[in-house]
Structures are given as structure tokens and as C-alpha cells.
PDB file of C-alpha atoms in Angstrom:
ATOM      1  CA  UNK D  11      74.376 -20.273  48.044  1.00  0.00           C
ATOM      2  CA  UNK D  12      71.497 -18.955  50.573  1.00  0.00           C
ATOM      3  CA  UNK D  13      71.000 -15.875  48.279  1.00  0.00           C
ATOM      4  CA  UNK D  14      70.720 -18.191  45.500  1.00  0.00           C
ATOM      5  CA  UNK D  15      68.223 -20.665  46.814  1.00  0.00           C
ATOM      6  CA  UNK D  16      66.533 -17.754  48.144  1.00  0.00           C
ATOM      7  CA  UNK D  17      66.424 -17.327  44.308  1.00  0.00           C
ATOM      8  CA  UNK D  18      65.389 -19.965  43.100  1.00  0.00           C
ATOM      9  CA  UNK D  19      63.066 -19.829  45.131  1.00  0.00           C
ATOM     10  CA  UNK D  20      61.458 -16.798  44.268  1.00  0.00           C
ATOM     11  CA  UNK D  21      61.840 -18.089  40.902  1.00  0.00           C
ATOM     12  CA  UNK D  22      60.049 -21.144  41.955  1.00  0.00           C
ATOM     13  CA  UNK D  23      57.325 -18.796  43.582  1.00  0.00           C
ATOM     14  CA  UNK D  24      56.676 -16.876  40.704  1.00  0.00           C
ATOM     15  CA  UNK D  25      56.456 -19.645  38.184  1.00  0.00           C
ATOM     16  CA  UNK D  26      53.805 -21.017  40.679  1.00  0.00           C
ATOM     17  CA  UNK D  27      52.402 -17.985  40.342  1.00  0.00           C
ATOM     18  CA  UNK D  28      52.327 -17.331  37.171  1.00  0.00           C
ATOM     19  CA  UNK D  29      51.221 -21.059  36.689  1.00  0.00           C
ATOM     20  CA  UNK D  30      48.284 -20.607  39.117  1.00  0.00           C
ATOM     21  CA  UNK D  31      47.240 -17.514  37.618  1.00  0.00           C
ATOM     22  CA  UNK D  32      47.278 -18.598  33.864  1.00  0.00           C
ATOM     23  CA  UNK D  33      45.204 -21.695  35.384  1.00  0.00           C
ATOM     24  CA  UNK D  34      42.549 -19.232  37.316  1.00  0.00           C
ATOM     25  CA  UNK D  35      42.056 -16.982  33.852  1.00  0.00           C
ATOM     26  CA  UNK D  36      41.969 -20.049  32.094  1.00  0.00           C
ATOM     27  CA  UNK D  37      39.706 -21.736  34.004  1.00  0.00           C
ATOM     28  CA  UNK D  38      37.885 -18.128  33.988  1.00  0.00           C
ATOM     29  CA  UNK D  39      37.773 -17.655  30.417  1.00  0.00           C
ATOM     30  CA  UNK D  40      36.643 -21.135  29.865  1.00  0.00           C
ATOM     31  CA  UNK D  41      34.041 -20.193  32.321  1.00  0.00           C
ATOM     32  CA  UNK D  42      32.610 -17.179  30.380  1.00  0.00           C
ATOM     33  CA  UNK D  43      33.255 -19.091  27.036  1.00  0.00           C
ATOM     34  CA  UNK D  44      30.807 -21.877  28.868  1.00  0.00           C
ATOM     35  CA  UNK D  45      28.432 -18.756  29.732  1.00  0.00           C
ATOM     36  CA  UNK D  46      28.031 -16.624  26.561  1.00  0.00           C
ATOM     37  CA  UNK D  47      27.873 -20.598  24.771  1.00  0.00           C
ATOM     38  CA  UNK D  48      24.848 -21.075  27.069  1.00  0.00           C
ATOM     39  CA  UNK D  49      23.262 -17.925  26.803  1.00  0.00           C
ATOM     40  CA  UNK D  50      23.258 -17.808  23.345  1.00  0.00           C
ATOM     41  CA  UNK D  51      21.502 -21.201  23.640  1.00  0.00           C
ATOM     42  CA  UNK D  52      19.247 -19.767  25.207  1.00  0.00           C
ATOM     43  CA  UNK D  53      18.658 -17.152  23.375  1.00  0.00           C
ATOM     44  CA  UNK D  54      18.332 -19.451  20.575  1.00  0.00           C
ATOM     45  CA  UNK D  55      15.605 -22.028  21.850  1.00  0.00           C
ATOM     46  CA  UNK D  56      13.954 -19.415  23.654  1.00  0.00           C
ATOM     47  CA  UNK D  57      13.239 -16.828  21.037  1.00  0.00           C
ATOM     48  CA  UNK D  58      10.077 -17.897  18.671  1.00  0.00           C
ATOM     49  CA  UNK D  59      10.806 -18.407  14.886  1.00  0.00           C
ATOM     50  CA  UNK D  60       9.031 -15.534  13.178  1.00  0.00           C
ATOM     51  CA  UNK D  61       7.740 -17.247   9.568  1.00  0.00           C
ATOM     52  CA  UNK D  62       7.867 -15.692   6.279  1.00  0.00           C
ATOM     53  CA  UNK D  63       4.265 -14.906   5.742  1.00  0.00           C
ATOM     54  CA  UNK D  64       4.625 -14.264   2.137  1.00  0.00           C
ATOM     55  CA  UNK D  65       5.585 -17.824   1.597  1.00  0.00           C
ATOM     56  CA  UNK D  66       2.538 -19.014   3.129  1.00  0.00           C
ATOM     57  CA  UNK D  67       0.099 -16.571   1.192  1.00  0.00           C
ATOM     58  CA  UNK D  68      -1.443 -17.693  -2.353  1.00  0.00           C
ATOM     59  CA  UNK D  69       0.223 -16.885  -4.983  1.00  0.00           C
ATOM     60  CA  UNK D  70      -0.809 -13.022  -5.610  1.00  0.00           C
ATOM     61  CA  UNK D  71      -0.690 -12.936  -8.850  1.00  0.00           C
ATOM     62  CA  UNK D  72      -4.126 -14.859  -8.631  1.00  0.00           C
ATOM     63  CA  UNK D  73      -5.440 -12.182  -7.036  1.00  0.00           C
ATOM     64  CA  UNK D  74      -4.892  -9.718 -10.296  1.00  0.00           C
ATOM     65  CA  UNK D  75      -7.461 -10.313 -11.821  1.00  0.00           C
ATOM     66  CA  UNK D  76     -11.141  -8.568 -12.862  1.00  0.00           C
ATOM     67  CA  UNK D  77     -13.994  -7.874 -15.738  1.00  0.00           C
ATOM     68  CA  UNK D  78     -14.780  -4.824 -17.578  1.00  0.00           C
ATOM     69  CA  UNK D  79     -18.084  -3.310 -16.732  1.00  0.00           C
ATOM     70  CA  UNK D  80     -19.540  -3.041 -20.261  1.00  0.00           C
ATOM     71  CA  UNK D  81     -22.936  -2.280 -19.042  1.00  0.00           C
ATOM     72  CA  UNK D  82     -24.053   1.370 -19.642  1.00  0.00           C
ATOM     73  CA  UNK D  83     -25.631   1.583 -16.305  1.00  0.00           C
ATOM     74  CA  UNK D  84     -25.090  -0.084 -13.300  1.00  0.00           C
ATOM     75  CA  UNK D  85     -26.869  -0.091  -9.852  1.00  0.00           C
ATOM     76  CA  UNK D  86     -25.004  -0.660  -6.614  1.00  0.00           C
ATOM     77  CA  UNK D  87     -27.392  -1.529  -3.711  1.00  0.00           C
ATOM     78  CA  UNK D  88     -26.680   0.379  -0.220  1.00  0.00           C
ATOM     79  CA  UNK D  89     -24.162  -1.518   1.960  1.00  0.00           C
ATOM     80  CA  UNK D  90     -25.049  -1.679   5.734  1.00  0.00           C
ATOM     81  CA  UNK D  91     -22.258  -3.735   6.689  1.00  0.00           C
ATOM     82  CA  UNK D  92     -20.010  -2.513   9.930  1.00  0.00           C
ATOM     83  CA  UNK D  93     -16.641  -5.031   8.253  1.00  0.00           C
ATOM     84  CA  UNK D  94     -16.788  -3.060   5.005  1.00  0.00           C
ATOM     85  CA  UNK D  95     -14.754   0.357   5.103  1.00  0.00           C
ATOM     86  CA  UNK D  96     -16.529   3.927   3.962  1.00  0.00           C
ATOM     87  CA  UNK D  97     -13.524   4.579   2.020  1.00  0.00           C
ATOM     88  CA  UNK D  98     -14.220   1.441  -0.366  1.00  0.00           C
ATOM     89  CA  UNK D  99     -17.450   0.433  -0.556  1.00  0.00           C
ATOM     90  CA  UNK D 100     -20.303   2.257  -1.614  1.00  0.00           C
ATOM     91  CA  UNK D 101     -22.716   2.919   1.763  1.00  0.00           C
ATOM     92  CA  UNK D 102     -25.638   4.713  -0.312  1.00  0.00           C
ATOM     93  CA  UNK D 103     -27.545   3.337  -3.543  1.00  0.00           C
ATOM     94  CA  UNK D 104     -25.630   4.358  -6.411  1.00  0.00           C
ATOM     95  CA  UNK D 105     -26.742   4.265  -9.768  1.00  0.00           C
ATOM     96  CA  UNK D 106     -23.993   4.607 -11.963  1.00  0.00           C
ATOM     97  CA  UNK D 107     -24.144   5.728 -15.377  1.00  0.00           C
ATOM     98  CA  UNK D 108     -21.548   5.224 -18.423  1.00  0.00           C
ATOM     99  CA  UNK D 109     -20.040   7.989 -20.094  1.00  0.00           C
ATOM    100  CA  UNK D 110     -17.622   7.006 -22.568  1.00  0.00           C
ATOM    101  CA  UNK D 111     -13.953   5.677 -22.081  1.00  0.00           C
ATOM    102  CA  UNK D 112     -11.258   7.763 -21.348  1.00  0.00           C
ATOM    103  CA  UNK D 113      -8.114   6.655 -23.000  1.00  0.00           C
ATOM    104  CA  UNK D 114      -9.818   3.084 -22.882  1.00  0.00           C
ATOM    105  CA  UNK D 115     -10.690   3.285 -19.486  1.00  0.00           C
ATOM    106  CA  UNK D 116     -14.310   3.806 -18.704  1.00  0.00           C
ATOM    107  CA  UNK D 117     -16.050   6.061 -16.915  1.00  0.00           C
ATOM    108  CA  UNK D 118     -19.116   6.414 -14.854  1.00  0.00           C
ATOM    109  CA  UNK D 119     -21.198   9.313 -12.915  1.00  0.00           C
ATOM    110  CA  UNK D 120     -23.742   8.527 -10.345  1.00  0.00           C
ATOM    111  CA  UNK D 121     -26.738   9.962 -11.964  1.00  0.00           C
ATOM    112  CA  UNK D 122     -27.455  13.181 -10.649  1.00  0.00           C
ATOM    113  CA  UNK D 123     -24.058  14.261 -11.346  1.00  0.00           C
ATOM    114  CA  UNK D 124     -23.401  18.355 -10.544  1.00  0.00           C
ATOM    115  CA  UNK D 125     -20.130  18.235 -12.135  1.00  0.00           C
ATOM    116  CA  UNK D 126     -18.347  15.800 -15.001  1.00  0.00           C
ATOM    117  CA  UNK D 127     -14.411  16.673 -14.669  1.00  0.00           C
ATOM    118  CA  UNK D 128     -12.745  18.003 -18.491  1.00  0.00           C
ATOM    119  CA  UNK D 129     -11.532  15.677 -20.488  1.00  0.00           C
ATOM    120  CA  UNK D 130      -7.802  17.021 -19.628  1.00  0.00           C
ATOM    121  CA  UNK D 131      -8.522  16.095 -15.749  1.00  0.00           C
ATOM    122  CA  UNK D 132      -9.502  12.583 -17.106  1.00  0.00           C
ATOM    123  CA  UNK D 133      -6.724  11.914 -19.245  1.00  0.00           C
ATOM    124  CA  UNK D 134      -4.494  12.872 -16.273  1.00  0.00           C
ATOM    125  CA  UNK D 135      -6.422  10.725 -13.663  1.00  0.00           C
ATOM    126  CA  UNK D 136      -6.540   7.657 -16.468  1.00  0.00           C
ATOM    127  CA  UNK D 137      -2.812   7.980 -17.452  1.00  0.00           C
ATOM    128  CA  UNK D 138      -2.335   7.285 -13.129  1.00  0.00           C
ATOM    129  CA  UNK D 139      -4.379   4.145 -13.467  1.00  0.00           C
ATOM    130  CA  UNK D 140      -2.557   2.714 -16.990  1.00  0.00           C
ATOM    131  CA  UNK D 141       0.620   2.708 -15.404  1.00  0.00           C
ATOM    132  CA  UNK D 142      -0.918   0.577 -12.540  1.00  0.00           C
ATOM    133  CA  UNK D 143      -1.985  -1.526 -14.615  1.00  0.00           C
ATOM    134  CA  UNK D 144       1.208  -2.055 -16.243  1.00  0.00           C
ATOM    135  CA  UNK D 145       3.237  -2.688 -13.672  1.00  0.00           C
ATOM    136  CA  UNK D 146       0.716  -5.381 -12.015  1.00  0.00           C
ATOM    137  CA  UNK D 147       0.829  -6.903 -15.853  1.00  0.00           C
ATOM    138  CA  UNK D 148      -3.587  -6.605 -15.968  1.00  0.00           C
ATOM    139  CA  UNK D 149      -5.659  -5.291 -18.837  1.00  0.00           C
ATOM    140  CA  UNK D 150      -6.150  -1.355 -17.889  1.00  0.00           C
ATOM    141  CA  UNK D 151     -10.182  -2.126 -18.725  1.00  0.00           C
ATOM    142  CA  UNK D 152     -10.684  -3.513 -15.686  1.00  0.00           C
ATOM    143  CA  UNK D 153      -9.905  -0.349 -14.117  1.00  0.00           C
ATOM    144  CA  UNK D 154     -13.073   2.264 -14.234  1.00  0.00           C
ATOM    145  CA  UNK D 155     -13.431   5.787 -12.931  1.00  0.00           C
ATOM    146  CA  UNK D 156     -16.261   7.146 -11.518  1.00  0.00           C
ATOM    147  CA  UNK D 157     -17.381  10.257  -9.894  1.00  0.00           C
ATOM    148  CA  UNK D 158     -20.420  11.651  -7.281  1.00  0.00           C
ATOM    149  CA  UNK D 159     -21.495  14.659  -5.223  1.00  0.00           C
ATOM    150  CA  UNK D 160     -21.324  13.365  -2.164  1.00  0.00           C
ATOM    151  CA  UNK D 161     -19.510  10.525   0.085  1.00  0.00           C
ATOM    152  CA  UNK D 162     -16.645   9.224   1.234  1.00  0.00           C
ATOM    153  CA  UNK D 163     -16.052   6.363  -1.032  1.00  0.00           C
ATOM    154  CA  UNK D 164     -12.713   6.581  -2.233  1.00  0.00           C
ATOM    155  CA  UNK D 165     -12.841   3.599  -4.135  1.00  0.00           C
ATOM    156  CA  UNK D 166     -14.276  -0.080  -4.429  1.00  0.00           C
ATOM    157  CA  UNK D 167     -14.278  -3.666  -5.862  1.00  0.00           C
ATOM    158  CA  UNK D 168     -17.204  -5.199  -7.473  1.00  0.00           C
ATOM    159  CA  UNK D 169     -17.281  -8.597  -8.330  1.00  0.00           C
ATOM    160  CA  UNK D 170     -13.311  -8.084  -9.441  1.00  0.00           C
ATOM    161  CA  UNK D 171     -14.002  -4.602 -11.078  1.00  0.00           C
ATOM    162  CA  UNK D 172     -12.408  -1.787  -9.641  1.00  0.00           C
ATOM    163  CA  UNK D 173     -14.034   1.597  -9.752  1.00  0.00           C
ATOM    164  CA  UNK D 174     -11.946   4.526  -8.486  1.00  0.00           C
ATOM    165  CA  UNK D 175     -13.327   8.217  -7.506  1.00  0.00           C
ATOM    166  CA  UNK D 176     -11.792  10.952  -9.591  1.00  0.00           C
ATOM    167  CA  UNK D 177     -13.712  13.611  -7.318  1.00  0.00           C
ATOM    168  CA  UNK D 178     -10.833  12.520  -4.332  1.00  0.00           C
ATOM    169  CA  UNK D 179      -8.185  12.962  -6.818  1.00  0.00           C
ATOM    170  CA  UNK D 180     -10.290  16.433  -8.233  1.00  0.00           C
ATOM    171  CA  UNK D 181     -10.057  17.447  -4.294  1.00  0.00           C
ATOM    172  CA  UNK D 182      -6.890  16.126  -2.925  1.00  0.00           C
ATOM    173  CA  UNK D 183      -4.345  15.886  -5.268  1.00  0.00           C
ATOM    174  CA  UNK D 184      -5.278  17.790  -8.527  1.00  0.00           C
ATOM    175  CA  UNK D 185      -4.795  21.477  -6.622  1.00  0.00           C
ATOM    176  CA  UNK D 186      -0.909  21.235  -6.634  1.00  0.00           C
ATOM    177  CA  UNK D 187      -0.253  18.140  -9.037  1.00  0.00           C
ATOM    178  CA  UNK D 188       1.884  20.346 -11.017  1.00  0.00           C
ATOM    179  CA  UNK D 189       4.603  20.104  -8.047  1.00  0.00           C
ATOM    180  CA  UNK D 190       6.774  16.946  -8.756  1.00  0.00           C
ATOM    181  CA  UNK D 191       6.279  15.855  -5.112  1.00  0.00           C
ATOM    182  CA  UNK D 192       2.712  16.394  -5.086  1.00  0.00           C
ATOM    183  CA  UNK D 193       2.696  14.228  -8.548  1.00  0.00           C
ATOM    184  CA  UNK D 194       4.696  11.141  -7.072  1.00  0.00           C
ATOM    185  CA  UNK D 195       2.914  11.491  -3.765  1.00  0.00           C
ATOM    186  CA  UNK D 196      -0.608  10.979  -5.561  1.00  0.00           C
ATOM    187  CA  UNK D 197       0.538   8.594  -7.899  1.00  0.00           C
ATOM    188  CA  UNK D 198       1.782   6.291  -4.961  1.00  0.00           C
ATOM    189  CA  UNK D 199      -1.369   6.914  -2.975  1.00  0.00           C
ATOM    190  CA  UNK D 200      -3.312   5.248  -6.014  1.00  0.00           C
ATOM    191  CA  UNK D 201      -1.278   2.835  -6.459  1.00  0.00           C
ATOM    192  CA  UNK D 202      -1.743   1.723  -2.870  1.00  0.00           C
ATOM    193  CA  UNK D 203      -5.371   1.993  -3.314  1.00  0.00           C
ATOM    194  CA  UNK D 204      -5.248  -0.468  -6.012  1.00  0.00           C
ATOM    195  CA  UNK D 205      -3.323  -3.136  -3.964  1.00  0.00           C
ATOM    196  CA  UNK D 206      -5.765  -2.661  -1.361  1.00  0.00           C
ATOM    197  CA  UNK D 207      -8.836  -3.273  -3.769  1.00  0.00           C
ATOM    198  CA  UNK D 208      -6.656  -6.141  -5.287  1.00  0.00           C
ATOM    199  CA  UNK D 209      -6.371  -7.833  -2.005  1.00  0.00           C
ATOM    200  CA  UNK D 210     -10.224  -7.763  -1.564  1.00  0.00           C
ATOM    201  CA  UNK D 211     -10.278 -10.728  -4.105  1.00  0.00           C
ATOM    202  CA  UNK D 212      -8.748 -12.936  -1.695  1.00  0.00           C
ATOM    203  CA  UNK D 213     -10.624 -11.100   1.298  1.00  0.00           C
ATOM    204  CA  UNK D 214     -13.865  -8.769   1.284  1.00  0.00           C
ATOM    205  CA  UNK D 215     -13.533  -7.751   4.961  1.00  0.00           C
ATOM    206  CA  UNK D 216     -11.265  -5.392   6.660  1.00  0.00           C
ATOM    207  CA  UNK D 217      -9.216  -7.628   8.784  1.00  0.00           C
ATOM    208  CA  UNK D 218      -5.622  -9.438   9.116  1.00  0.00           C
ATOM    209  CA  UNK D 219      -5.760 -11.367   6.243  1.00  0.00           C
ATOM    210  CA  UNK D 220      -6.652  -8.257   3.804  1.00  0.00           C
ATOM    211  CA  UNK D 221      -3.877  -6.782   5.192  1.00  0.00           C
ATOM    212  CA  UNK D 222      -1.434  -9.234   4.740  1.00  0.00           C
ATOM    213  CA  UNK D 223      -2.422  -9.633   0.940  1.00  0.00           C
ATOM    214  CA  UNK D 224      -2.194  -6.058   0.873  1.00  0.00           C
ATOM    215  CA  UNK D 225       1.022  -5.757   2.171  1.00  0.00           C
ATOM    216  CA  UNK D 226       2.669  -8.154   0.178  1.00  0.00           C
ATOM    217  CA  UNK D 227       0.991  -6.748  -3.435  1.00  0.00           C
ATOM    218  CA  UNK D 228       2.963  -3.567  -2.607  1.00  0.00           C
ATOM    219  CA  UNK D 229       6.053  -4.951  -1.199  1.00  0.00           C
ATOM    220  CA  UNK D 230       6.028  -7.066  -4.820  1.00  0.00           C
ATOM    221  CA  UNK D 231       4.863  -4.536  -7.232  1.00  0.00           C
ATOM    222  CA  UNK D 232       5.749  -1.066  -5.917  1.00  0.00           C
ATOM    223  CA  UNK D 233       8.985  -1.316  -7.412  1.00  0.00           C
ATOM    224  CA  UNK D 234       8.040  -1.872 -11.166  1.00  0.00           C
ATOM    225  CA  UNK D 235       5.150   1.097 -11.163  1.00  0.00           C
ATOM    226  CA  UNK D 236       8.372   3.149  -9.659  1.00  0.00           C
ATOM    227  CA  UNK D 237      10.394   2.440 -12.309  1.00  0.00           C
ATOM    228  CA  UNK D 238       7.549   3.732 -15.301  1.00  0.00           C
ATOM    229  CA  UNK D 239       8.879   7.034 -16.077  1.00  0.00           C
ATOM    230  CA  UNK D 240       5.865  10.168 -16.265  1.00  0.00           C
ATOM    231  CA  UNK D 241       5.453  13.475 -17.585  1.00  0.00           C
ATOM    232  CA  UNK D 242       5.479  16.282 -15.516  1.00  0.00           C
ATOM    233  CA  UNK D 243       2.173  18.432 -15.428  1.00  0.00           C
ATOM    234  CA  UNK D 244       1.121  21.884 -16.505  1.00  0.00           C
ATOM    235  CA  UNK D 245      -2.608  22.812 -16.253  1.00  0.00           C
ATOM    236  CA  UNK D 246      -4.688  25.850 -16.663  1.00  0.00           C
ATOM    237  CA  UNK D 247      -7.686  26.078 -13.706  1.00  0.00           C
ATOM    238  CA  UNK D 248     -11.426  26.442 -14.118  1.00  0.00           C
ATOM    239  CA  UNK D 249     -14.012  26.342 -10.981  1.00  0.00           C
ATOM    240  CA  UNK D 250     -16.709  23.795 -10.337  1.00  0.00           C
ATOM    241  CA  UNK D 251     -18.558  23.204  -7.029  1.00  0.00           C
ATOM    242  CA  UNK D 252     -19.310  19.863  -5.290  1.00  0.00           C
ATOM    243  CA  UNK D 253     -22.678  20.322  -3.278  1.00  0.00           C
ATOM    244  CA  UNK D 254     -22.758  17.453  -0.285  1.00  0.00           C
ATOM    245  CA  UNK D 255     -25.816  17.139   2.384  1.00  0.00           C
ATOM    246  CA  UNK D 256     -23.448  19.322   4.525  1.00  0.00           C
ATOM    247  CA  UNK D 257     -21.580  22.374   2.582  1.00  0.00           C
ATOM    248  CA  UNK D 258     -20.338  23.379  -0.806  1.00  0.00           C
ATOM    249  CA  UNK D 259     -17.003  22.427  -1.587  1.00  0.00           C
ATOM    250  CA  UNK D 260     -15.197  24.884  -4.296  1.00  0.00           C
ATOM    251  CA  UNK D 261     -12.755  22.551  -6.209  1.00  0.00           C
ATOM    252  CA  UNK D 262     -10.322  23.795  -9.234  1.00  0.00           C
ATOM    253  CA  UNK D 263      -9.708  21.503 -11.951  1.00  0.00           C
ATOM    254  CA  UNK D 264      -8.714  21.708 -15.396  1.00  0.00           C
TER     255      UNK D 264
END
């Protein structure tokens, strides 16, 4: 009988035990529960709501719009100002002169012009900006091409026309075009350019806003000029020579 109280009461031990330890990781658990509740609380009131920009922006497809320079000449004052970029805008009087159209596109020199690109460099250059214009949905008119001896000006809006400098493309791009990678890469870059001259309807400066409108034409339209299939190239080479203020740059093109 002593042996079996003794066992019962070792029983009655380990049940109390066992019932104060189930309690403690009970009351543990409920503990942590209570902690990882409250720190993800925390987390919640304490971490700031970023917005969805694009949903407060204009609607962008006001922003695709411009007018086709049907002027045969057209004179672009010098621009002094430190918010406007030397890659788009035109820093030096320019005094652009029309050529013709290129596949319906037009196209201007900046009288004295060394060089005028072949038509086969213009068709390639043009062919770039139609299938921008297609897949923002905008008449390809309002696109024009242009080219000078010297600068940096890569590109720039007027009034809502966009002019765009096939002597960058002649220099940068044109050299290995007729590698696949060197096709897509300068197709993109163009196509970037064009957002950013699109966004300077909503903004002229260089600032936050530009690049928010900017941002958000390529997020929305990148896709669709992706998807427009192109041919690959094969051209033949001929020399020309741009002369700027500081050297001679040797430039093949077609």
C-alpha cells in the first residue's frame, strides 16, 4: 500500500507537472502569439503607405500629342537656360532647313550641313521612329529628323514637335546595327528618347515631375513597340566626316 501511494503519488506529481508545464508553454506561446500580433502592428502603423504615383498622374495619353512642321525652314533661337538638358534642347541658333520626307517623315539639316546621310541610312533611322509611333497610337508626322555638324543635342520638343538627330544614330548605333543586339539596343534607346520628349508636354524642365511622366510612358508603352516585329539589317559602308569646333569625327554610314 506504501509503494502504491508512493505511486500515486508520483503519478500525482507528474500530472502536476505535466499540468504546470503545458500551462507555462501555454501561457508562453500565448505570450509570443501576443508579441509577433503586436509587432506586426507595429510594423503596420509604423511603416508609411507608399502611393501609386501613376494613379495620381494625368492621363498620359494627353501627353501624345504634337504638329507637323510644314514650314520649309525653321529657326530655333539659342537656349541659355541651366533647367533645359544639352542632350534635348538646342543650346546654339539653329536654322533648320527642309529636305524632303523620308518615308513620310520629314527631314531637316541645319544649314551649313557637311554631310546629308543616304537615303538607305534614312529609311533605316525613319522605319525606328514609325514603329514608335505605332505603338504610342500618334501620327508618325509629328516625328521629324534632323541632322548638324556639331553639338550635343540628341534630340528636342518644340511646341509638341519632336525633332530627333540622325547624326547620334549615324555615330552611335549605325557602326554595328547589323548585330541583332546592337539593333534592339538602339531601337530601345529611341524609343526611350521619345518618352522622354513626350513627357516634356506635361513638363519643360528637367526635374521630378518629368521624370515621373517619363517613367510611366515607358512602363505603359514599352511593351507594345516590343511586340512590332523588324527586319534584320544588311548594309554596305561609305565614309563621310563630321567637322565639330574641336576634331574631325570619321563616321561610316550607308
Amino acid at each position: 500500500e506504501e509503494n502504491s501511494n508512493n505511486n500515486n503519488n508520483i503519478q500525482d506529481n507528474s500530472t502536476s507537472l505535466s499540468s504546470s508545464s503545458s500551462n507555462a508553454n501555454s501561457s508562453t506561446m500565448n505570450n509570443t502569439n501576443n508579441t509577433i500580433t503586436n509587432t506586426s502592428t507595429s510594423i503596420t502603423k509604423e511603416a508609411e503607405y507608399i502611393p501609386d504615383f501613376s494613379k495620381a498622374q494625368r492621363s498620359l495619353s494627353k501627353l501624345l500629342y504634337g504638329t507637323h512642321v510644314s514650314s520649309s525652314h525653321l529657326h530655333i533661337p539659342e537656349q541659355n537656360s541651366t533647367e533645359i538638358s544639352t542632350r534635348c534642347s538646342c543650346r546654339k541658333s539653329t536654322n533648320l532647313e527642309k529636305q524632303g520626307e523620308t518615308n513620310g517623315i520629314p527631314f531637316f539639316i541645319d544649314s551649313p550641313v557637311n554631310n546629308i546621310p543616304s537615303q538607305e541610312c534614312l529609311d533605316l533611322f525613319s522605319q525606328i521612329l514609325i514603329d514608335i509611333s505605332i505603338s504610342f497610337g500618334v501620327k508618325k508626322n509629328i516625328f521629324h529628323i534632323f541632322i548638324d555638324n556639331y553639338g550635343s543635342t540628341i534630340a528636342f520638343n518644340r511646341s509638341g514637335s519632336l525633332f530627333f538627330n540622325i547624326r547620334y544614330f549615324i555615330q552611335v548605333h549605325l557602326p554595328k546595327i547589323h548585330e541583332k543586339e546592337t539593333h534592339v539596343q538602339a531601337r530601345n534607346y529611341w524609343f526611350v528618347v521619345a518618352c522622354h520628349e513626350f513627357a516634356h508636354n506635361a513638363e519643360q524642365n528637367h526635374n521630378s515631375i518629368h521624370e515621373g511622366f517619363m517613367e510611366d510612358l515607358i512602363a505603359k508603352y514599352i511593351h507594345a513597340f516590343q511586340s512590332i516585329p523588324f527586319c534584320p539589317v544588311v548594309v554596305s559602308f561609305q565614309t563621310y566626316s563630321f567637322i565639330s569646333p574641336e576634331s574631325t569625327t570619321t563616321t561610316t554610314i550607308p
